[in-house]
Coordinates of N, CA and C in Angstrom, one line a residue:
S1 N 0.9 -0.6 0.3 CA -0.4 0.1 -0.3 C 1.3 1.0 0.0
A2 N 0.6 3.0 -0.3 CA 0.8 3.8 -0.5 C 1.3 4.1 1.3
A3 N 0.8 3.7 2.0 CA 1.0 4.1 3.5 C 2.2 3.0 4.0
E4 N 2.5 2.3 3.4 CA 3.6 1.5 3.8 C 5.0 1.7 2.4
G5 N 5.2 3.0 1.4 CA 5.6 3.3 1.0 C 5.6 2.9 -0.5
G6 N 4.2 2.2 -0.3 CA 4.5 1.8 -2.0 C 3.8 3.2 -3.1
V7 N 3.6 2.5 -4.7 CA 3.8 3.7 -5.2 C 1.8 3.8 -4.8
P8 N 1.0 4.6 -4.8 CA -0.4 4.4 -5.4 C -0.9 4.3 -6.8
V9 N -2.2 3.6 -6.7 CA -2.0 3.5 -8.0 C -4.2 4.0 -8.2
V10 N -4.0 4.6 -9.7 CA -6.0 5.3 -9.6 C -5.5 4.7 -11.0
S11 N -6.7 4.2 -11.4 CA -7.2 3.8 -12.8 C -8.3 5.3 -13.3
V12 N -8.3 6.0 -14.2 CA -8.5 7.4 -15.3 C -9.8 6.7 -16.6
A13 N -10.8 6.6 -16.3 CA -11.6 6.7 -17.4 C -11.4 7.7 -18.2
P14 N -11.4 7.9 -19.2 CA -11.2 8.9 -20.2 C -12.0 9.7 -20.8
G15 N -13.3 8.8 -21.3 CA -14.2 8.4 -22.0 C -13.1 8.3 -23.4
V16 N -13.9 8.7 -23.9 CA -13.4 9.4 -26.1 C -13.3 10.7 -26.0
L17 N -12.0 10.0 -26.9 CA -10.8 11.2 -26.4 C -11.0 12.0 -28.1
D18 N -10.6 12.9 -28.2 CA -10.7 13.6 -29.9 C -9.5 13.2 -30.2
T19 N -8.8 11.8 -31.1 CA -7.4 12.1 -31.1 C -7.5 11.6 -33.5
R20 N -6.5 11.9 -33.3 CA -6.1 11.6 -34.4 C -7.0 9.9 -35.2
M21 N -6.9 8.9 -34.3 CA -7.2 7.9 -34.2 C -8.2 8.0 -34.2
Q22 N -9.0 8.6 -33.9 CA -10.9 9.3 -34.1 C -11.0 9.1 -35.3
E23 N -10.8 10.5 -36.1 CA -10.3 10.9 -37.1 C -10.3 9.8 -38.4
Q24 N -9.3 8.7 -37.7 CA -9.1 7.8 -38.8 C -10.3 6.9 -38.7
I25 N -10.7 6.6 -37.5 CA -12.0 5.4 -37.5 C -13.2 6.2 -38.4
R26 N -13.2 7.6 -37.9 CA -14.0 8.0 -38.5 C -14.1 8.7 -40.5
A27 N -13.2 8.2 -41.0 CA -12.7 8.1 -42.4 C -12.4 7.0 -42.7
T28 N -12.9 5.9 -42.1 CA -12.7 4.3 -42.5 C -14.3 4.2 -43.3
R29 N -14.5 3.1 -43.7 CA -15.7 2.8 -44.5 C -16.7 1.6 -43.1
A30 N -18.3 1.9 -43.3 CA -18.2 1.0 -42.4 C -18.5 -0.4 -42.3
A31 N -18.2 -0.8 -43.4 CA -17.9 -2.1 -43.7 C -15.7 -2.1 -42.9
Q32 N -15.7 -1.7 -42.8 CA -14.2 -1.9 -42.4 C -13.9 -1.9 -40.9
F33 N -15.1 -1.3 -40.3 CA -15.4 -0.8 -39.1 C -16.5 -0.3 -39.0
P34 N -17.4 -1.4 -38.2 CA -18.8 -1.8 -38.1 C -19.4 -0.6 -36.8
A35 N -18.9 -0.6 -36.1 CA -18.9 0.3 -35.2 C -18.4 1.6 -35.4
R36 N -18.2 2.3 -36.1 CA -18.0 3.2 -37.0 C -18.7 4.6 -36.9
E37 N -20.3 4.2 -37.0 CA -21.4 5.0 -37.0 C -21.4 5.6 -34.8
K38 N -21.2 4.9 -34.7 CA -21.4 5.6 -32.8 C -20.0 6.6 -33.1
F39 N -19.1 6.4 -33.5 CA -18.3 7.5 -33.7 C -18.0 9.1 -34.0
L40 N -18.8 8.4 -35.5 CA -18.9 9.9 -36.3 C -20.4 10.7 -35.2
Q41 N -21.2 9.9 -34.5 CA -22.2 10.6 -34.0 C -21.8 11.3 -32.6
L42 N -20.5 10.5 -31.3 CA -20.3 11.1 -30.9 C -19.4 12.6 -31.2
H43 N -18.8 13.1 -32.5 CA -18.2 13.7 -33.0 C -18.7 14.4 -33.3
A44 N -19.8 14.2 -33.7 CA -21.3 15.2 -34.4 C -22.0 15.6 -33.2
L45 N -22.3 15.3 -32.0 CA -23.1 16.1 -30.6 C -21.6 16.4 -29.9
G46 N -20.1 16.2 -30.7 CA -19.6 17.2 -29.4 C -18.4 16.7 -28.1
A47 N -19.7 15.5 -28.1 CA -19.2 14.6 -27.0 C -17.0 13.7 -27.0
L48 N -16.8 14.5 -28.1 CA -15.4 13.6 -27.3 C -14.3 14.4 -26.5
T49 N -13.5 13.8 -25.9 CA -12.9 15.3 -24.9 C -11.5 15.1 -25.6
P50 N -11.3 16.8 -25.6 CA -9.9 16.5 -26.1 C -8.5 16.1 -25.0
P51 N -7.9 15.9 -26.0 CA -7.2 15.3 -24.9 C -5.9 15.4 -23.4
T52 N -5.9 16.9 -23.8 CA -5.4 17.9 -23.4 C -5.7 18.2 -22.2
E53 N -7.3 18.4 -22.1 CA -8.2 18.4 -21.3 C -8.3 18.3 -19.9
V54 N -8.4 16.3 -20.2 CA -8.4 15.1 -19.4 C -7.3 15.4 -18.5
A55 N -5.9 15.8 -19.0 CA -4.6 15.6 -18.7 C -4.8 17.0 -17.6
A56 N -5.4 18.6 -17.7 CA -5.5 19.5 -16.8 C -6.1 18.7 -15.8
Q57 N -7.7 18.4 -16.2 CA -8.4 17.8 -15.3 C -7.8 17.1 -14.2
V58 N -6.8 15.7 -14.2 CA -5.7 14.9 -13.4 C -4.8 15.4 -12.6
V59 N -4.1 16.2 -13.0 CA -3.4 16.8 -13.1 C -3.8 18.4 -11.7
E60 N -5.1 18.8 -11.8 CA -5.6 19.5 -11.2 C -5.7 18.6 -9.4
R61 N -6.3 17.5 -10.8 CA -6.9 16.5 -9.4 C -5.7 16.0 -8.3
L62 N -4.7 16.3 -8.6 CA -3.8 15.3 -8.3 C -2.9 16.4 -7.3
L63 N -3.3 17.5 -7.5 CA -2.5 19.0 -7.0 C -3.2 19.8 -5.6
K64 N -4.8 19.0 -6.0 CA -5.9 20.4 -5.0 C -5.3 19.1 -3.4
R65 N -5.2 17.4 -3.8 CA -5.0 16.8 -2.6 C -4.5 15.2 -3.1
P66 N -4.4 14.2 -1.8 CA -4.3 13.2 -2.0 C -5.0 12.1 -2.6
V67 N -4.6 11.5 -3.3 CA -6.1 9.9 -4.2 C -5.6 8.8 -3.8
P68 N -7.1 8.6 -3.5 CA -6.4 7.0 -2.5 C -6.5 5.9 -3.7
S69 N -5.2 5.6 -3.0 CA -4.9 4.5 -3.7 C -6.2 3.7 -3.8
G70 N -6.3 2.7 -5.4 CA -6.9 2.2 -6.1 C -8.5 3.0 -6.2
L71 N -8.2 4.0 -6.5 CA -10.0 4.5 -7.3 C -10.2 4.5 -8.5
R72 N -11.4 4.4 -8.7 CA -11.2 4.2 -10.7 C -11.8 5.6 -10.5
W73 N -11.8 6.5 -11.2 CA -11.5 7.7 -11.2 C -12.6 7.6 -12.9
D74 N -13.5 8.5 -13.3 CA -14.6 8.9 -14.3 C -14.6 10.0 -14.5
V75 N -13.6 10.9 -15.3 CA -13.2 12.2 -15.6 C -14.3 13.6 -16.1
R76 N -15.9 12.0 -16.3 CA -16.7 13.0 -16.5 C -17.5 12.6 -15.5
D77 N -17.2 12.3 -14.6 CA -18.0 12.6 -13.3 C -17.5 13.5 -11.9
P78 N -17.7 13.9 -11.0 CA -17.2 14.8 -10.3 C -16.0 13.8 -9.3
F79 N -15.5 14.4 -9.4 CA -14.4 13.8 -8.6 C -14.9 13.9 -7.1
P80 N -14.6 12.5 -6.8 CA -15.2 11.7 -5.2 C -13.9 12.4 -3.8
P81 N -15.3 12.9 -3.1 CA -14.9 14.3 -1.6 C -13.7 13.2 -0.9
A82 N -13.2 14.7 -0.6 CA -12.4 13.7 0.7 C -12.6 12.4 1.2

């Protein structure tokens, strides 16, 4: 455990990020990538998060207070209370 000198571990679920891979998925034919429509819709709705935004959220939270080891944090949800 972190209290015993170990390293705390936190799982961060960033959601679907707006990356070059997303661009490639949207440019792929549906026959090559059957889930393509889902990602087209997310893009059209503005539901893709820039990676820099997620990184800024993670850094901000880590600087505010210690994060309990073993936490799973979905950045789209409010950060758990201390």
